[in-house]
Short mmCIF file of N, CA and C in Angstrom, two decimals:
data_model
loop_
_atom_site.label_atom_id
_atom_site.label_comp_id
_atom_site.label_asym_id
_atom_site.label_seq_id
_atom_site.Cartn_x
_atom_site.Cartn_y
_atom_site.Cartn_z
N MET W 1 -127.42 -35.57 -34.71
CA MET W 1 -128.11 -34.79 -33.69
C MET W 1 -127.17 -33.68 -33.22
N THR W 2 -127.69 -32.47 -33.12
CA THR W 2 -126.93 -31.32 -32.66
C THR W 2 -126.86 -31.33 -31.14
N ALA W 3 -125.67 -31.10 -30.58
CA ALA W 3 -125.49 -31.03 -29.13
C ALA W 3 -125.33 -29.57 -28.73
N ILE W 4 -126.13 -29.15 -27.77
CA ILE W 4 -126.06 -27.78 -27.27
C ILE W 4 -125.91 -27.84 -25.76
N THR W 5 -124.95 -27.09 -25.22
CA THR W 5 -124.76 -26.99 -23.77
C THR W 5 -125.07 -25.56 -23.37
N SER W 6 -125.91 -25.40 -22.35
CA SER W 6 -126.36 -24.07 -21.94
C SER W 6 -126.37 -23.93 -20.43
N LYS W 7 -125.94 -22.76 -19.98
CA LYS W 7 -126.02 -22.42 -18.56
C LYS W 7 -127.39 -21.81 -18.28
N VAL W 8 -128.05 -22.33 -17.24
CA VAL W 8 -129.35 -21.83 -16.83
C VAL W 8 -129.26 -21.49 -15.34
N CYS W 9 -129.76 -20.33 -14.96
CA CYS W 9 -129.73 -19.92 -13.55
C CYS W 9 -131.13 -19.94 -12.96
N ILE W 10 -131.24 -20.55 -11.78
CA ILE W 10 -132.50 -20.54 -11.02
C ILE W 10 -132.38 -19.46 -9.96
N VAL W 11 -133.29 -18.49 -10.01
CA VAL W 11 -133.25 -17.39 -9.06
C VAL W 11 -134.62 -17.14 -8.46
N GLY W 12 -134.62 -16.55 -7.28
CA GLY W 12 -135.85 -16.21 -6.58
C GLY W 12 -135.53 -15.92 -5.13
N ASP W 13 -136.56 -15.56 -4.40
CA ASP W 13 -136.43 -15.19 -2.99
C ASP W 13 -136.11 -16.43 -2.15
N PHE W 14 -135.88 -16.20 -0.87
CA PHE W 14 -135.59 -17.27 0.07
C PHE W 14 -136.78 -18.23 0.18
N ALA W 15 -136.49 -19.52 0.25
CA ALA W 15 -137.47 -20.57 0.58
C ALA W 15 -138.65 -20.66 -0.37
N VAL W 16 -138.44 -20.37 -1.65
CA VAL W 16 -139.53 -20.51 -2.63
C VAL W 16 -139.51 -21.88 -3.29
N GLY W 17 -138.42 -22.63 -3.10
CA GLY W 17 -138.34 -23.98 -3.64
C GLY W 17 -137.39 -24.13 -4.82
N LYS W 18 -136.43 -23.23 -4.96
CA LYS W 18 -135.49 -23.29 -6.09
C LYS W 18 -134.70 -24.60 -6.09
N THR W 19 -134.12 -24.95 -4.96
CA THR W 19 -133.32 -26.16 -4.86
C THR W 19 -134.21 -27.39 -5.04
N SER W 20 -135.40 -27.35 -4.51
CA SER W 20 -136.33 -28.48 -4.66
C SER W 20 -136.75 -28.66 -6.12
N VAL W 21 -136.96 -27.55 -6.83
CA VAL W 21 -137.28 -27.63 -8.26
C VAL W 21 -136.11 -28.27 -9.01
N ALA W 22 -134.90 -27.81 -8.72
CA ALA W 22 -133.71 -28.36 -9.39
C ALA W 22 -133.58 -29.85 -9.09
N GLU W 23 -133.74 -30.23 -7.84
CA GLU W 23 -133.62 -31.62 -7.44
C GLU W 23 -134.69 -32.49 -8.10
N ARG W 24 -135.90 -31.96 -8.19
CA ARG W 24 -136.99 -32.69 -8.84
C ARG W 24 -136.67 -32.88 -10.33
N PHE W 25 -136.19 -31.84 -10.98
CA PHE W 25 -135.90 -31.89 -12.41
C PHE W 25 -134.70 -32.81 -12.70
N VAL W 26 -133.64 -32.65 -11.96
CA VAL W 26 -132.40 -33.38 -12.24
C VAL W 26 -132.49 -34.85 -11.79
N ASN W 27 -133.00 -35.09 -10.58
CA ASN W 27 -132.98 -36.43 -10.00
C ASN W 27 -134.36 -37.04 -9.74
N ASN W 28 -135.41 -36.30 -10.08
CA ASN W 28 -136.79 -36.73 -9.83
C ASN W 28 -137.00 -37.13 -8.37
N GLN W 29 -136.47 -36.28 -7.48
CA GLN W 29 -136.60 -36.52 -6.04
C GLN W 29 -137.06 -35.25 -5.34
N PHE W 30 -137.62 -35.44 -4.15
CA PHE W 30 -138.04 -34.32 -3.31
C PHE W 30 -137.73 -34.68 -1.86
N SER W 31 -137.26 -33.68 -1.12
CA SER W 31 -137.01 -33.87 0.31
C SER W 31 -137.73 -32.77 1.08
N ASP W 32 -138.35 -33.16 2.19
CA ASP W 32 -139.01 -32.17 3.05
C ASP W 32 -138.01 -31.39 3.90
N LYS W 33 -136.78 -31.84 3.92
CA LYS W 33 -135.76 -31.16 4.72
C LYS W 33 -135.33 -29.88 4.02
N TYR W 34 -135.42 -28.77 4.72
CA TYR W 34 -135.05 -27.49 4.14
C TYR W 34 -133.57 -27.23 4.40
N LEU W 35 -132.83 -27.06 3.32
CA LEU W 35 -131.42 -26.72 3.41
C LEU W 35 -131.20 -25.43 2.63
N THR W 36 -130.69 -24.43 3.31
CA THR W 36 -130.42 -23.16 2.65
C THR W 36 -129.23 -23.31 1.72
N THR W 37 -129.39 -22.83 0.49
CA THR W 37 -128.27 -22.84 -0.45
C THR W 37 -127.35 -21.67 -0.11
N VAL W 38 -126.08 -21.97 0.01
CA VAL W 38 -125.09 -20.93 0.26
C VAL W 38 -124.30 -20.76 -1.03
N GLY W 39 -124.31 -19.55 -1.57
CA GLY W 39 -123.62 -19.29 -2.83
C GLY W 39 -124.39 -19.84 -4.00
N VAL W 40 -123.87 -20.92 -4.59
CA VAL W 40 -124.51 -21.52 -5.75
C VAL W 40 -124.28 -23.03 -5.74
N LYS W 41 -125.25 -23.79 -6.21
CA LYS W 41 -125.13 -25.23 -6.36
C LYS W 41 -125.33 -25.52 -7.85
N VAL W 42 -124.45 -26.33 -8.43
CA VAL W 42 -124.49 -26.59 -9.86
C VAL W 42 -124.84 -28.05 -10.12
N ASP W 43 -125.82 -28.29 -11.00
CA ASP W 43 -126.22 -29.62 -11.44
C ASP W 43 -126.28 -29.62 -12.96
N THR W 44 -126.35 -30.80 -13.55
CA THR W 44 -126.53 -30.89 -15.00
C THR W 44 -127.66 -31.86 -15.31
N LYS W 45 -128.29 -31.62 -16.44
CA LYS W 45 -129.36 -32.51 -16.92
C LYS W 45 -129.37 -32.44 -18.44
N GLU W 46 -129.40 -33.61 -19.06
CA GLU W 46 -129.49 -33.66 -20.52
C GLU W 46 -130.94 -33.93 -20.90
N ILE W 47 -131.38 -33.19 -21.90
CA ILE W 47 -132.74 -33.34 -22.42
C ILE W 47 -132.63 -33.70 -23.89
N ASP W 48 -133.31 -34.75 -24.27
CA ASP W 48 -133.33 -35.18 -25.66
C ASP W 48 -134.52 -34.52 -26.34
N LEU W 49 -134.24 -33.54 -27.17
CA LEU W 49 -135.28 -32.87 -27.95
C LEU W 49 -135.26 -33.48 -29.35
N ALA W 50 -135.59 -34.77 -29.41
CA ALA W 50 -135.46 -35.56 -30.64
C ALA W 50 -136.24 -34.96 -31.80
N GLU W 51 -137.41 -34.44 -31.52
CA GLU W 51 -138.23 -33.86 -32.60
C GLU W 51 -137.54 -32.67 -33.25
N ARG W 52 -136.57 -32.09 -32.56
CA ARG W 52 -135.81 -30.95 -33.09
C ARG W 52 -134.40 -31.36 -33.51
N GLY W 53 -134.06 -32.64 -33.27
CA GLY W 53 -132.72 -33.11 -33.60
C GLY W 53 -131.65 -32.50 -32.71
N VAL W 54 -132.01 -32.25 -31.44
CA VAL W 54 -131.09 -31.58 -30.52
C VAL W 54 -130.98 -32.37 -29.22
N GLN W 55 -129.75 -32.51 -28.76
CA GLN W 55 -129.47 -33.02 -27.41
C GLN W 55 -129.05 -31.79 -26.61
N GLN W 56 -129.87 -31.37 -25.66
CA GLN W 56 -129.64 -30.15 -24.89
C GLN W 56 -129.11 -30.52 -23.50
N LYS W 57 -127.90 -30.07 -23.19
CA LYS W 57 -127.34 -30.27 -21.85
C LYS W 57 -127.49 -28.95 -21.10
N LEU W 58 -128.26 -29.00 -20.02
CA LEU W 58 -128.45 -27.81 -19.19
C LEU W 58 -127.51 -27.89 -17.99
N ILE W 59 -126.72 -26.85 -17.81
CA ILE W 59 -125.91 -26.71 -16.61
C ILE W 59 -126.69 -25.75 -15.72
N ILE W 60 -127.25 -26.27 -14.65
CA ILE W 60 -128.21 -25.53 -13.83
C ILE W 60 -127.51 -24.96 -12.61
N TRP W 61 -127.49 -23.64 -12.53
CA TRP W 61 -126.90 -22.92 -11.41
C TRP W 61 -128.04 -22.49 -10.48
N ASP W 62 -128.11 -23.14 -9.34
CA ASP W 62 -129.11 -22.83 -8.30
C ASP W 62 -128.50 -21.77 -7.39
N VAL W 63 -128.91 -20.52 -7.61
CA VAL W 63 -128.33 -19.38 -6.89
C VAL W 63 -129.06 -19.19 -5.56
N ALA W 64 -128.32 -18.93 -4.50
CA ALA W 64 -128.91 -18.72 -3.17
C ALA W 64 -130.03 -17.70 -3.23
N GLY W 65 -131.06 -17.95 -2.44
CA GLY W 65 -132.23 -17.08 -2.44
C GLY W 65 -131.94 -15.66 -1.99
N THR W 66 -132.53 -14.72 -2.72
CA THR W 66 -132.37 -13.31 -2.39
C THR W 66 -133.46 -12.51 -3.09
N ASP W 67 -133.72 -11.33 -2.57
CA ASP W 67 -134.68 -10.45 -3.25
C ASP W 67 -133.95 -9.33 -4.00
N ARG W 68 -132.61 -9.33 -3.91
CA ARG W 68 -131.80 -8.39 -4.71
C ARG W 68 -130.40 -8.95 -4.87
N PHE W 69 -129.78 -8.62 -5.99
CA PHE W 69 -128.45 -9.15 -6.29
C PHE W 69 -127.36 -8.18 -5.89
N GLY W 70 -126.26 -8.76 -5.40
CA GLY W 70 -125.03 -8.03 -5.19
C GLY W 70 -124.03 -8.47 -6.25
N ALA W 71 -122.79 -8.02 -6.11
CA ALA W 71 -121.75 -8.32 -7.10
C ALA W 71 -121.54 -9.83 -7.26
N THR W 72 -121.57 -10.58 -6.16
CA THR W 72 -121.34 -12.02 -6.24
C THR W 72 -122.43 -12.71 -7.04
N GLU W 73 -123.68 -12.38 -6.74
CA GLU W 73 -124.79 -13.01 -7.46
C GLU W 73 -124.75 -12.66 -8.94
N PHE W 74 -124.45 -11.40 -9.26
CA PHE W 74 -124.35 -11.03 -10.67
C PHE W 74 -123.24 -11.82 -11.36
N ALA W 75 -122.15 -12.09 -10.64
CA ALA W 75 -121.06 -12.88 -11.23
C ALA W 75 -121.55 -14.30 -11.55
N TYR W 76 -122.38 -14.88 -10.68
CA TYR W 76 -122.92 -16.21 -10.94
C TYR W 76 -123.77 -16.23 -12.21
N LEU W 77 -124.45 -15.14 -12.49
CA LEU W 77 -125.38 -15.09 -13.62
C LEU W 77 -124.70 -14.88 -14.97
N ARG W 78 -123.47 -14.40 -14.96
CA ARG W 78 -122.75 -14.09 -16.20
C ARG W 78 -122.72 -15.30 -17.13
N GLY W 79 -123.08 -15.08 -18.37
CA GLY W 79 -123.03 -16.14 -19.38
C GLY W 79 -124.23 -17.06 -19.42
N ALA W 80 -125.27 -16.74 -18.68
CA ALA W 80 -126.46 -17.60 -18.68
C ALA W 80 -127.21 -17.47 -20.01
N SER W 81 -127.69 -18.60 -20.49
CA SER W 81 -128.52 -18.63 -21.70
C SER W 81 -130.00 -18.58 -21.36
N GLY W 82 -130.34 -18.83 -20.10
CA GLY W 82 -131.73 -18.84 -19.70
C GLY W 82 -131.87 -18.70 -18.20
N TYR W 83 -133.08 -18.35 -17.80
CA TYR W 83 -133.37 -18.11 -16.38
C TYR W 83 -134.66 -18.79 -15.99
N ILE W 84 -134.63 -19.38 -14.80
CA ILE W 84 -135.83 -19.93 -14.17
C ILE W 84 -136.08 -19.07 -12.95
N PHE W 85 -137.14 -18.28 -13.02
CA PHE W 85 -137.53 -17.46 -11.88
C PHE W 85 -138.54 -18.27 -11.08
N VAL W 86 -138.33 -18.36 -9.77
CA VAL W 86 -139.22 -19.15 -8.92
C VAL W 86 -139.82 -18.25 -7.86
N ALA W 87 -141.14 -18.36 -7.70
CA ALA W 87 -141.86 -17.65 -6.64
C ALA W 87 -142.75 -18.68 -5.94
N ASP W 88 -143.15 -18.37 -4.73
CA ASP W 88 -143.98 -19.25 -3.91
C ASP W 88 -145.42 -18.76 -4.00
N GLY W 89 -146.28 -19.58 -4.57
CA GLY W 89 -147.69 -19.20 -4.74
C GLY W 89 -148.45 -19.02 -3.45
N THR W 90 -147.87 -19.41 -2.32
CA THR W 90 -148.52 -19.19 -1.03
C THR W 90 -148.01 -17.90 -0.38
N ARG W 91 -147.00 -17.28 -1.01
CA ARG W 91 -146.44 -16.01 -0.51
C ARG W 91 -146.29 -15.04 -1.68
N PRO W 92 -147.36 -14.32 -2.01
CA PRO W 92 -147.36 -13.46 -3.19
C PRO W 92 -146.24 -12.40 -3.22
N LEU W 93 -145.72 -12.01 -2.08
CA LEU W 93 -144.62 -11.04 -2.08
C LEU W 93 -143.39 -11.58 -2.81
N THR W 94 -143.25 -12.91 -2.86
CA THR W 94 -142.11 -13.48 -3.56
C THR W 94 -142.21 -13.29 -5.07
N ILE W 95 -143.42 -13.07 -5.56
CA ILE W 95 -143.59 -12.76 -6.99
C ILE W 95 -142.98 -11.40 -7.29
N GLY W 96 -143.20 -10.45 -6.39
CA GLY W 96 -142.58 -9.13 -6.54
C GLY W 96 -141.07 -9.23 -6.53
N SER W 97 -140.53 -10.11 -5.70
CA SER W 97 -139.07 -10.33 -5.68
C SER W 97 -138.60 -10.86 -7.02
N ALA W 98 -139.33 -11.83 -7.58
CA ALA W 98 -138.95 -12.39 -8.89
C ALA W 98 -138.98 -11.30 -9.96
N GLN W 99 -139.97 -10.42 -9.88
CA GLN W 99 -140.06 -9.32 -10.85
C GLN W 99 -138.87 -8.38 -10.71
N LYS W 100 -138.49 -8.05 -9.47
CA LYS W 100 -137.34 -7.17 -9.25
C LYS W 100 -136.05 -7.83 -9.73
N LEU W 101 -135.90 -9.11 -9.46
CA LEU W 101 -134.71 -9.82 -9.91
C LEU W 101 -134.64 -9.84 -11.43
N ARG W 102 -135.78 -10.07 -12.06
CA ARG W 102 -135.83 -10.08 -13.52
C ARG W 102 -135.41 -8.72 -14.07
N ASP W 103 -135.93 -7.65 -13.48
CA ASP W 103 -135.57 -6.30 -13.93
C ASP W 103 -134.07 -6.04 -13.75
N SER W 104 -133.51 -6.49 -12.64
CA SER W 104 -132.07 -6.30 -12.38
C SER W 104 -131.22 -7.03 -13.42
N ILE W 105 -131.63 -8.27 -13.72
CA ILE W 105 -130.89 -9.04 -14.72
C ILE W 105 -131.01 -8.40 -16.09
N ALA W 106 -132.21 -7.97 -16.44
CA ALA W 106 -132.43 -7.34 -17.75
C ALA W 106 -131.57 -6.09 -17.90
N GLU W 107 -131.48 -5.33 -16.83
CA GLU W 107 -130.69 -4.10 -16.87
C GLU W 107 -129.20 -4.41 -17.03
N ARG W 108 -128.73 -5.46 -16.39
CA ARG W 108 -127.31 -5.79 -16.38
C ARG W 108 -126.88 -6.61 -17.59
N TYR W 109 -127.68 -7.65 -17.93
CA TYR W 109 -127.27 -8.61 -18.96
C TYR W 109 -128.27 -8.74 -20.11
N GLY W 110 -129.44 -8.16 -19.95
CA GLY W 110 -130.51 -8.43 -20.91
C GLY W 110 -131.15 -9.76 -20.53
N ILE W 111 -132.35 -9.97 -20.99
CA ILE W 111 -133.03 -11.24 -20.70
C ILE W 111 -133.36 -11.90 -22.02
N SER W 112 -133.05 -13.15 -22.08
CA SER W 112 -133.45 -13.90 -23.26
C SER W 112 -134.48 -14.93 -22.82
N ALA W 113 -134.13 -16.17 -22.90
CA ALA W 113 -135.06 -17.24 -22.55
C ALA W 113 -135.31 -17.25 -21.04
N ALA W 114 -136.59 -17.28 -20.66
CA ALA W 114 -136.93 -17.28 -19.24
C ALA W 114 -138.32 -17.87 -19.03
N VAL W 115 -138.51 -18.46 -17.85
CA VAL W 115 -139.81 -18.93 -17.40
C VAL W 115 -139.99 -18.52 -15.94
N LEU W 116 -141.23 -18.36 -15.54
CA LEU W 116 -141.58 -18.12 -14.15
C LEU W 116 -142.31 -19.34 -13.63
N LEU W 117 -141.82 -19.89 -12.52
CA LEU W 117 -142.49 -21.00 -11.87
C LEU W 117 -143.16 -20.47 -10.61
N LEU W 118 -144.47 -20.59 -10.56
CA LEU W 118 -145.20 -20.30 -9.32
C LEU W 118 -145.29 -21.65 -8.61
N ASN W 119 -144.42 -21.82 -7.65
CA ASN W 119 -144.21 -23.12 -7.01
C ASN W 119 -145.14 -23.31 -5.82
N LYS W 120 -145.19 -24.53 -5.35
CA LYS W 120 -145.99 -24.97 -4.20
C LYS W 120 -147.48 -25.00 -4.53
N HIS W 121 -147.79 -25.30 -5.79
CA HIS W 121 -149.19 -25.37 -6.22
C HIS W 121 -149.94 -26.52 -5.54
N ASP W 122 -149.21 -27.47 -4.98
CA ASP W 122 -149.83 -28.57 -4.25
C ASP W 122 -150.48 -28.09 -2.94
N LEU W 123 -150.13 -26.90 -2.48
CA LEU W 123 -150.70 -26.35 -1.24
C LEU W 123 -151.92 -25.50 -1.59
N GLY W 124 -152.87 -26.12 -2.28
CA GLY W 124 -154.05 -25.43 -2.81
C GLY W 124 -154.81 -24.59 -1.81
N ASP W 125 -154.94 -25.08 -0.57
CA ASP W 125 -155.69 -24.34 0.44
C ASP W 125 -154.96 -23.07 0.88
N ARG W 126 -153.65 -23.00 0.62
CA ARG W 126 -152.87 -21.81 0.99
C ARG W 126 -152.48 -20.97 -0.22
N TRP W 127 -152.88 -21.44 -1.42
CA TRP W 127 -152.54 -20.75 -2.67
C TRP W 127 -153.14 -19.35 -2.67
N ASP W 128 -152.34 -18.36 -3.06
CA ASP W 128 -152.80 -16.97 -2.93
C ASP W 128 -152.45 -16.13 -4.17
N VAL W 129 -152.64 -16.71 -5.37
CA VAL W 129 -152.37 -16.00 -6.60
C VAL W 129 -153.61 -16.15 -7.50
N SER W 130 -154.20 -15.02 -7.88
CA SER W 130 -155.42 -15.05 -8.69
C SER W 130 -155.10 -15.39 -10.14
N ASP W 131 -156.12 -15.87 -10.84
CA ASP W 131 -155.97 -16.15 -12.27
C ASP W 131 -155.60 -14.87 -13.03
N LYS W 132 -156.15 -13.74 -12.63
CA LYS W 132 -155.84 -12.46 -13.28
C LYS W 132 -154.35 -12.13 -13.12
N ARG W 133 -153.82 -12.33 -11.92
CA ARG W 133 -152.40 -12.05 -11.68
C ARG W 133 -151.53 -12.96 -12.53
N ILE W 134 -151.93 -14.22 -12.65
CA ILE W 134 -151.17 -15.17 -13.47
C ILE W 134 -151.16 -14.71 -14.93
N GLU W 135 -152.29 -14.28 -15.43
CA GLU W 135 -152.36 -13.78 -16.81
C GLU W 135 -151.46 -12.56 -16.99
N ASP W 136 -151.47 -11.65 -16.02
CA ASP W 136 -150.60 -10.47 -16.09
C ASP W 136 -149.13 -10.88 -16.11
N LEU W 137 -148.78 -11.87 -15.31
CA LEU W 137 -147.39 -12.34 -15.25
C LEU W 137 -146.95 -12.98 -16.56
N LYS W 138 -147.88 -13.63 -17.26
CA LYS W 138 -147.55 -14.21 -18.57
C LYS W 138 -147.13 -13.11 -19.53
N GLY W 139 -147.76 -11.95 -19.43
CA GLY W 139 -147.38 -10.83 -20.29
C GLY W 139 -145.97 -10.34 -19.99
N GLU W 140 -145.56 -10.46 -18.75
CA GLU W 140 -144.24 -9.99 -18.34
C GLU W 140 -143.14 -11.03 -18.53
N PHE W 141 -143.43 -12.28 -18.16
CA PHE W 141 -142.40 -13.33 -18.19
C PHE W 141 -142.49 -14.21 -19.44
N GLY W 142 -143.58 -14.11 -20.17
CA GLY W 142 -143.75 -14.95 -21.35
C GLY W 142 -144.40 -16.28 -21.01
N ALA W 143 -143.76 -17.06 -20.18
CA ALA W 143 -144.29 -18.37 -19.81
C ALA W 143 -144.34 -18.48 -18.29
N VAL W 144 -145.50 -18.86 -17.78
CA VAL W 144 -145.70 -19.05 -16.34
C VAL W 144 -146.24 -20.46 -16.13
N PHE W 145 -145.63 -21.16 -15.19
CA PHE W 145 -146.05 -22.52 -14.89
C PHE W 145 -146.39 -22.64 -13.41
N LEU W 146 -147.50 -23.31 -13.12
CA LEU W 146 -147.91 -23.58 -11.74
C LEU W 146 -147.31 -24.93 -11.38
N THR W 147 -146.25 -24.89 -10.58
CA THR W 147 -145.46 -26.09 -10.32
C THR W 147 -145.57 -26.56 -8.88
N SER W 148 -145.17 -27.79 -8.69
CA SER W 148 -145.00 -28.35 -7.35
C SER W 148 -143.74 -29.22 -7.39
N ALA W 149 -142.71 -28.75 -6.72
CA ALA W 149 -141.49 -29.57 -6.63
C ALA W 149 -141.79 -30.84 -5.84
N LYS W 150 -142.75 -30.77 -4.92
CA LYS W 150 -143.09 -31.92 -4.09
C LYS W 150 -143.70 -33.05 -4.92
N THR W 151 -144.70 -32.72 -5.74
CA THR W 151 -145.36 -33.75 -6.55
C THR W 151 -144.73 -33.92 -7.92
N GLY W 152 -143.97 -32.92 -8.35
CA GLY W 152 -143.36 -32.93 -9.67
C GLY W 152 -144.22 -32.26 -10.74
N ALA W 153 -145.43 -31.85 -10.36
CA ALA W 153 -146.36 -31.26 -11.33
C ALA W 153 -145.74 -30.08 -12.07
N GLU W 154 -145.73 -30.19 -13.40
CA GLU W 154 -145.32 -29.14 -14.33
C GLU W 154 -143.83 -28.79 -14.32
N VAL W 155 -143.02 -29.40 -13.46
CA VAL W 155 -141.60 -29.05 -13.39
C VAL W 155 -140.89 -29.44 -14.69
N GLU W 156 -141.04 -30.68 -15.09
CA GLU W 156 -140.40 -31.16 -16.33
C GLU W 156 -140.90 -30.35 -17.54
N HIS W 157 -142.19 -30.11 -17.58
CA HIS W 157 -142.78 -29.34 -18.69
C HIS W 157 -142.18 -27.93 -18.76
N ALA W 158 -142.07 -27.28 -17.61
CA ALA W 158 -141.54 -25.92 -17.57
C ALA W 158 -140.09 -25.86 -18.04
N LEU W 159 -139.27 -26.78 -17.57
CA LEU W 159 -137.85 -26.74 -17.93
C LEU W 159 -137.61 -27.21 -19.36
N THR W 160 -138.43 -28.11 -19.85
CA THR W 160 -138.34 -28.49 -21.26
C THR W 160 -138.75 -27.31 -22.14
N HIS W 161 -139.75 -26.57 -21.72
CA HIS W 161 -140.16 -25.35 -22.44
C HIS W 161 -138.98 -24.37 -22.50
N LEU W 162 -138.32 -24.17 -21.37
CA LEU W 162 -137.17 -23.28 -21.34
C LEU W 162 -136.06 -23.80 -22.26
N ALA W 163 -135.80 -25.10 -22.22
CA ALA W 163 -134.77 -25.68 -23.10
C ALA W 163 -135.08 -25.39 -24.56
N ASN W 164 -136.34 -25.50 -24.95
CA ASN W 164 -136.73 -25.20 -26.33
C ASN W 164 -136.53 -23.72 -26.66
N LEU W 165 -136.82 -22.84 -25.71
CA LEU W 165 -136.58 -21.41 -25.94
C LEU W 165 -135.10 -21.15 -26.17
N ILE W 166 -134.26 -21.80 -25.38
CA ILE W 166 -132.81 -21.62 -25.51
C ILE W 166 -132.34 -22.15 -26.86
N VAL W 167 -132.86 -23.30 -27.27
CA VAL W 167 -132.50 -23.86 -28.57
C VAL W 167 -132.90 -22.88 -29.68
N ASP W 168 -134.11 -22.33 -29.60
CA ASP W 168 -134.55 -21.35 -30.60
C ASP W 168 -133.55 -20.20 -30.70
N GLU W 169 -133.15 -19.66 -29.57
CA GLU W 169 -132.22 -18.52 -29.57
C GLU W 169 -130.83 -18.94 -30.05
N THR W 170 -130.39 -20.13 -29.64
CA THR W 170 -129.06 -20.61 -30.06
C THR W 170 -129.01 -20.82 -31.56
N LEU W 171 -130.03 -21.48 -32.10
CA LEU W 171 -130.04 -21.76 -33.54
C LEU W 171 -130.24 -20.47 -34.37
N ALA W 172 -130.84 -19.47 -33.74
CA ALA W 172 -131.01 -18.18 -34.42
C ALA W 172 -129.74 -17.32 -34.28
N GLY W 173 -128.75 -17.84 -33.54
CA GLY W 173 -127.48 -17.13 -33.38
C GLY W 173 -127.45 -16.12 -32.27
N ARG W 174 -128.42 -16.19 -31.34
CA ARG W 174 -128.46 -15.22 -30.25
C ARG W 174 -128.03 -15.83 -28.92
N GLY W 175 -127.87 -17.14 -28.85
CA GLY W 175 -127.59 -17.78 -27.57
C GLY W 175 -126.15 -17.96 -27.27
#
């Protein structure tokens, strides 16, 4: 089995659920307590992609929420093999932040493997993203997942999808 280790950065605006997504993925837990990430928080998770003969170790950098990067944030992103962009489906302006962050990263480092998580899908009565907007975002981000860090819906699927994209690029010699 081939072992691949990859740095993945989670980015997005303030309070969209980046840390909760990471916690759900890494430890299968959720907390209602909101704690602001200061700087960056690093976790790891191994994914067995047995059908591909790959053991993928993701080093997940949960970058503090922002709608624009400064020198420090760009330094955190250096060397990333993939990106998880997170927006809050109950606050559509955070999607615009994710788009701006994606553009900034692309300009500075290029973008390879990436997914967009429209988080807080469990708050259906407050959900404010149309199906048309989601389709448009798929054209821009490639893969869009309607996630809930609270319930766990689609979180594992989204990050496994990203892991497969990274493996594709790594095995093709681009990662």
